[in-house]
CSV table of C-alpha atoms and ligand atoms in Angstrom, one decimal:
chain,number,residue,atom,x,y,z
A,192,UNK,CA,0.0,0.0,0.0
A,193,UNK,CA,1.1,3.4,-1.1
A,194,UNK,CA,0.5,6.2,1.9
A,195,UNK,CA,0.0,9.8,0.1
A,196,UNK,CA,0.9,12.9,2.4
A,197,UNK,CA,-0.6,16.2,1.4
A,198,UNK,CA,1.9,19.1,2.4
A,199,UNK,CA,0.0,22.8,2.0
A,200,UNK,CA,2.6,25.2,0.8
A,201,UNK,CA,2.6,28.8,-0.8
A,202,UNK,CA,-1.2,30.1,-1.0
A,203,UNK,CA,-3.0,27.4,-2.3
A,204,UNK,CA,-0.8,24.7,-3.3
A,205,UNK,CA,-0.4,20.8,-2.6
A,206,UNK,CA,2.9,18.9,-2.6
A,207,UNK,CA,1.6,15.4,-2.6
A,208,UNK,CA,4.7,12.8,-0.8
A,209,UNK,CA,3.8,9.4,-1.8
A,210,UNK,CA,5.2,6.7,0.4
A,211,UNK,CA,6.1,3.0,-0.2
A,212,UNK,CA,6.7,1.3,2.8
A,213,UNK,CA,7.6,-1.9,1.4
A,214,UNK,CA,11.2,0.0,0.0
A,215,UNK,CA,11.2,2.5,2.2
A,216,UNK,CA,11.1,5.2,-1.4
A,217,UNK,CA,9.3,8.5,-1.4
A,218,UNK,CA,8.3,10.9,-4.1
A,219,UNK,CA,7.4,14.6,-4.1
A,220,UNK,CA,5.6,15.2,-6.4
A,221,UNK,CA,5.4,19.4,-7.8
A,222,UNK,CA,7.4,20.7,-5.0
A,223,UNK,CA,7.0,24.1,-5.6
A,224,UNK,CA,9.0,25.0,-2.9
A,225,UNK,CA,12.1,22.4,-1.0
A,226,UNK,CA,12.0,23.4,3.2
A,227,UNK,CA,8.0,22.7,4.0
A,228,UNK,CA,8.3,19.5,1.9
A,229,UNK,CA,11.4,17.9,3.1
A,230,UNK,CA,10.2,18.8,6.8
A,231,UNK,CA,7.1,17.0,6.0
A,232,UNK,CA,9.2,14.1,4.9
A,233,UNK,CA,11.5,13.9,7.6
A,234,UNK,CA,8.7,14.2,10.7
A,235,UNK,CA,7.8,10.9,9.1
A,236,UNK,CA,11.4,9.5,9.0
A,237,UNK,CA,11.4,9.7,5.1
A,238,UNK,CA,13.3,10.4,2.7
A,239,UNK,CA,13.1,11.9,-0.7
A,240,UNK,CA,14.7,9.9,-3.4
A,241,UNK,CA,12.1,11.5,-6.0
A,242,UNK,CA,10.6,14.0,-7.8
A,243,UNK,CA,8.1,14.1,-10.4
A,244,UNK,CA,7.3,17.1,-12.3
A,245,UNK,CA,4.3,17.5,-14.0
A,246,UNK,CA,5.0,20.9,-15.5
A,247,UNK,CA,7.2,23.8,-15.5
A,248,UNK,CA,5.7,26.2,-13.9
A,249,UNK,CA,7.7,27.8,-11.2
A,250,UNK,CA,4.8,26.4,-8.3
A,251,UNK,CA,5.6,23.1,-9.2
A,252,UNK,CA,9.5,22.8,-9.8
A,253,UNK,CA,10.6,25.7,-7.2
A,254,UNK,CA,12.1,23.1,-4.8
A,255,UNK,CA,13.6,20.8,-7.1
A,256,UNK,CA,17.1,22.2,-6.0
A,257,UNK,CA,16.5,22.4,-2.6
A,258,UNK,CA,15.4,19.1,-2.4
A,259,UNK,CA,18.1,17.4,-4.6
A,260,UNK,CA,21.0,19.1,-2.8
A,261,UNK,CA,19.7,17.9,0.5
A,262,UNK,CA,19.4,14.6,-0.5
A,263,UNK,CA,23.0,13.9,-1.4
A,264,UNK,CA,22.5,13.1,2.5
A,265,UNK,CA,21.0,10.0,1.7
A,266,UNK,CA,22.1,9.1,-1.4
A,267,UNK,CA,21.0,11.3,-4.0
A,268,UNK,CA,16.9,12.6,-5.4
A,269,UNK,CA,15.9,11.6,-9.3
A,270,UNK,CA,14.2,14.3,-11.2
A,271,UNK,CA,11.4,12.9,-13.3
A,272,UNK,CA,9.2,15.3,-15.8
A,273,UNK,CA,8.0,16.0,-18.9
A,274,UNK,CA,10.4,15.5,-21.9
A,275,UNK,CA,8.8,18.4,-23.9
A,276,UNK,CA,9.5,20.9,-21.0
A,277,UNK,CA,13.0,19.6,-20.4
A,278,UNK,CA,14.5,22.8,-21.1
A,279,UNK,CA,12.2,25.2,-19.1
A,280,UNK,CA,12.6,22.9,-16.2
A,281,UNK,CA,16.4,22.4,-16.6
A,282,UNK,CA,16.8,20.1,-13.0
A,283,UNK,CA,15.7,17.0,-14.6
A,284,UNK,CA,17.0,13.6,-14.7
A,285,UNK,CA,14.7,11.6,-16.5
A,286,UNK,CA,12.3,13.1,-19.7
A,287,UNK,CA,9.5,11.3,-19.8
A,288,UNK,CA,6.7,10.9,-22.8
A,289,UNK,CA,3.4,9.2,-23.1
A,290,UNK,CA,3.2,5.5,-21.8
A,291,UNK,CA,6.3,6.1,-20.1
A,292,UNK,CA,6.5,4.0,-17.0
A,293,UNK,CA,7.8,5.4,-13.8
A,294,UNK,CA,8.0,3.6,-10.0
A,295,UNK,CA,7.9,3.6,-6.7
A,296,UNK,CA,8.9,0.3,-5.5
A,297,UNK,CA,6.5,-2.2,-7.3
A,298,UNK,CA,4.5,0.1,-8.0
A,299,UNK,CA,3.9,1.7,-11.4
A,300,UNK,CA,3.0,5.1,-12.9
A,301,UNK,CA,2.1,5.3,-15.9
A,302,UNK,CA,2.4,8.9,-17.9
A,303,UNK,CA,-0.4,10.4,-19.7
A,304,UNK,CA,0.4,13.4,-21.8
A,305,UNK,CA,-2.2,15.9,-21.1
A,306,UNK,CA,-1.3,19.4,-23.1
A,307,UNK,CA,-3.3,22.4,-22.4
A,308,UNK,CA,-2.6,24.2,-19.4
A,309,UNK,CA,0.9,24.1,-20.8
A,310,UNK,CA,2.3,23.0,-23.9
A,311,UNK,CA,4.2,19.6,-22.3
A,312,UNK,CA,2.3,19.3,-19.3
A,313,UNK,CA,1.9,15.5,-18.0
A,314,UNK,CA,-0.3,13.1,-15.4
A,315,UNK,CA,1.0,10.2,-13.7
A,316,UNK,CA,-1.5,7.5,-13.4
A,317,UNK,CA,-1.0,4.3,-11.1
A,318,UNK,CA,-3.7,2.0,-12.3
A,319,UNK,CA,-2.8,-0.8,-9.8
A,320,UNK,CA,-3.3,1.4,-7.1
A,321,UNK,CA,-6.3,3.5,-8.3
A,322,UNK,CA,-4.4,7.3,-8.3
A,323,UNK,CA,-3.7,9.3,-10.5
A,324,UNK,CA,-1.7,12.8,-10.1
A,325,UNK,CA,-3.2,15.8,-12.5
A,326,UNK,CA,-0.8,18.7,-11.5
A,327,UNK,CA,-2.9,21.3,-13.3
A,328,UNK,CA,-4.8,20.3,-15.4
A,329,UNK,CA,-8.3,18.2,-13.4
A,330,UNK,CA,-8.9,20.0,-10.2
A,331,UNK,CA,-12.0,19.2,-8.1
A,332,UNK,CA,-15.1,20.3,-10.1
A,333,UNK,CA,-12.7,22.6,-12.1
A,334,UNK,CA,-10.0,22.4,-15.1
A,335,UNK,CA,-6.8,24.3,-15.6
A,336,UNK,CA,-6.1,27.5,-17.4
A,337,UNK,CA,-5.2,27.2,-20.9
A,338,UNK,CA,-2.2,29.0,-21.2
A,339,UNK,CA,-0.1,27.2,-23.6
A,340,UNK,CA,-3.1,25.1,-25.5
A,341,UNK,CA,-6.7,24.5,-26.9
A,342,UNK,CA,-9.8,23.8,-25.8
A,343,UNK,CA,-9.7,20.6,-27.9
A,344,UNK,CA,-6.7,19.8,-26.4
A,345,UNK,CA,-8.7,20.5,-22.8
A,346,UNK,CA,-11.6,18.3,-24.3
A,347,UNK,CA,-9.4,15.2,-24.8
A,348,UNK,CA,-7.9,15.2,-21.2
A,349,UNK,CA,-11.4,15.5,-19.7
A,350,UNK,CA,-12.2,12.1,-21.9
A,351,UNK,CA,-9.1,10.6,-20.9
A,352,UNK,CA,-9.5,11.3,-17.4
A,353,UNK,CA,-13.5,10.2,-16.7
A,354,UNK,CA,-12.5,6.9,-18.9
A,355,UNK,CA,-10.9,5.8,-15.6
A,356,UNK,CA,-12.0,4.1,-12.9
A,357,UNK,CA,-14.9,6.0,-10.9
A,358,UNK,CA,-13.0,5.3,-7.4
A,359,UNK,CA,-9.4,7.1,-8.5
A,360,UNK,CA,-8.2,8.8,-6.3
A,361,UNK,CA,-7.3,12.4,-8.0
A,362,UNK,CA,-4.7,14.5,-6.8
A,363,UNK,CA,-4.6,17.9,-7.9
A,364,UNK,CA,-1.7,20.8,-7.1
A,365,UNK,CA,-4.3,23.5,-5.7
A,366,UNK,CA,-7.4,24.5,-3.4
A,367,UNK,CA,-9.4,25.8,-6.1
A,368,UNK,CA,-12.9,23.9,-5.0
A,369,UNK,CA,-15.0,26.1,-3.9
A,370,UNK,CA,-14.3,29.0,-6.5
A,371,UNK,CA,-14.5,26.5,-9.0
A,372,UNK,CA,-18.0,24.9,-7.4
A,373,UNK,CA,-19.3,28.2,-7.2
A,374,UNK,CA,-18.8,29.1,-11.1
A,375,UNK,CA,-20.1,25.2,-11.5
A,376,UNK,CA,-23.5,26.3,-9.7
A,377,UNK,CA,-24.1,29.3,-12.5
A,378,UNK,CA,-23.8,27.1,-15.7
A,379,UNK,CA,-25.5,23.8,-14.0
A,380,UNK,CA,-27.5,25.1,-11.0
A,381,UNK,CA,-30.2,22.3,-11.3
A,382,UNK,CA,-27.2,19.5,-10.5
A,383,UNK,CA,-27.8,17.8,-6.9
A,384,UNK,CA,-24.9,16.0,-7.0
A,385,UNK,CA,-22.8,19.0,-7.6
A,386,UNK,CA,-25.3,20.6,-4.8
A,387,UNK,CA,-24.7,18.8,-2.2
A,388,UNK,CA,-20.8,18.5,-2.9
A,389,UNK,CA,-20.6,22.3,-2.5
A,390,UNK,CA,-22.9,22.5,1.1
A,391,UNK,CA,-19.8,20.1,1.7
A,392,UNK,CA,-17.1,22.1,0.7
A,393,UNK,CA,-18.0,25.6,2.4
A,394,UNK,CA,-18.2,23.6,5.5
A,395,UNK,CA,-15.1,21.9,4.8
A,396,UNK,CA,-13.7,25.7,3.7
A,397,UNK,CA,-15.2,27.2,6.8
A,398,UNK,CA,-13.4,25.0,9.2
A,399,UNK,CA,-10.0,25.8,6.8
A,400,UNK,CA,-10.5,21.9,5.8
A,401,UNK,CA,-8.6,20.5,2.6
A,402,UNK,CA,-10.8,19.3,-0.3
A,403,UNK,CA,-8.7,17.5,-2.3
A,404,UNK,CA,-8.0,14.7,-3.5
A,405,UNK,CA,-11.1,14.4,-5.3
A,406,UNK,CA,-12.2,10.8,-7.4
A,407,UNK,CA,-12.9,10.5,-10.9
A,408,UNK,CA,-16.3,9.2,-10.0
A,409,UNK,CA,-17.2,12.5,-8.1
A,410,UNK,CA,-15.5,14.7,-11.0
A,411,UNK,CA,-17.8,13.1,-13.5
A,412,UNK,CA,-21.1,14.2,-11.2
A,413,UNK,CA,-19.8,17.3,-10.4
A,414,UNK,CA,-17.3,19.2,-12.9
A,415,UNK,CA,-18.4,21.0,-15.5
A,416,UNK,CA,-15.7,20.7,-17.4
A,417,UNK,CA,-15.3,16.9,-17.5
A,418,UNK,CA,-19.0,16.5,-18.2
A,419,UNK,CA,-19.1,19.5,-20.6
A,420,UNK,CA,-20.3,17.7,-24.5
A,421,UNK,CA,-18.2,18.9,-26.8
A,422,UNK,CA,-15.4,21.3,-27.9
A,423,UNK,CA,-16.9,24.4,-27.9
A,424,UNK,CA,-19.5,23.7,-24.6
A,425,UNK,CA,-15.5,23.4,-22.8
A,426,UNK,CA,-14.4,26.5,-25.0
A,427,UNK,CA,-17.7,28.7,-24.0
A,428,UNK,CA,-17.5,27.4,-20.1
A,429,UNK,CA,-13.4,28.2,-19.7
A,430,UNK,CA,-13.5,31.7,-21.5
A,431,UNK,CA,-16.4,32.4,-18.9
A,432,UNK,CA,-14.8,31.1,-15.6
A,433,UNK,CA,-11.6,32.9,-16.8
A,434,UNK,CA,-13.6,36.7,-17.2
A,435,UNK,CA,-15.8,35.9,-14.0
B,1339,ZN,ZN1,0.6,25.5,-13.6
């Protein structure tokens, strides 16, 4: 069993550690910062042998250094990320493409190319242990900004992503929820599911509660942009979250 640790940093962001007790190996994945996360790790007695990028942005790779210098204390940190941003990134070990496989012990991630938010930007999914980690590009009931691609593009992760098993666990990189819920609300404002999830989230919000991870199962009742029907219904519904 793989135990995931969510580590708040910066505003709104999530470094997710992933631990594999059977090797002893941990992953951070998107450290956007290096201090916060290696704490994290080392109140557990972990240590960070990995990272995995899924994009460049700064929020995600800003503790790559940090990190990898203070794990030549135990033996060294391998930088995993997307081959197409290899340059922007610049820290990285291994470039990765789609149906790459990448692991933590015995266990396998498998990489999904999923370009939009930016031009290279990738998941890693673990199907044999029901996760998947979407950097920015699925938050809970939201999507992410498409700054370096289309709205097609945006379509086809969507697909990709509700094609997987209902009970995945999603991790997303930021506490977007309830902004996201509330724009959700104005285009579908007849949907209980989606209802009742956000009566859940402002009391989860209220009490400065975390609502991620999210599942693909709750995504596909609930996010507009996963359930939107075609191209342009995404297009229309991202150009109006982005003015509102
Ligand atoms: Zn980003």
């Amino acid at each position: 069993m793989l135990e995931v640790v969510r580590v708040p940093v910066l505003s709104d962001n999530y470094v997710w550690l992933i631990h594999d007790s059977v090797s002893a190996e941990t992953v951070a994945v998107d450290p956007a910062v290096a201090e916060p996360v290696l704490q994290a790790a080392a109140a557990r007695g972990w240590t960070i042998g990995q990272i995995w990028n899924t994009h460049w942005h700064g929020d995600h790779v800003g503790g790559n250094a940090g990190i990898k210098a203070a794990a030549k204390a135990w033996g060294g940190c391998t930088i995993t990320g997307p081959a197409a941003e290899a340059a922007r990134i610049g820290s990285l070990d291994r470039t990765v493409r789609e149906g790459a496989s990448v692991g933590i012990g015995d266990h396998v991630a498998r990489v999904m190319e999923v370009p939009a938010h930016t031009a290279g930007h990738i998941a890693y999914h673990l199907p044999d242990d029901g996760m998947i980690f979407v950097g920015d590009t699925l938050f809970a009931m939201g999507c992410g900004r498409l700054f370096e691609g289309t709205p097609a593009q945006m379509f086809a992760n969507m697909q990709r992503f509700a094609a997987l098993p209902d009970d995945t666990t999603v991790y997303c990189a930021h506490e977007y929820t309830q902004s996201n819920g509330r724009f959700a609300l104005t285009v579908e404002p007849d949907n209980m599911a989606l209802r009742e999830r956000m009566e859940a989230v402002d009391t989860a919000r209220a009490r400065d509660e975390a609502t991620v991870p999210t599942t693909i199962g709750l995504e596909r009742d609930t996010n507009i942009f996963m359930r939107a029907r075609n191209v342009a219904e995404l297009a229309q519904r991202r150009a109006a979250k982005d003015a509102g």
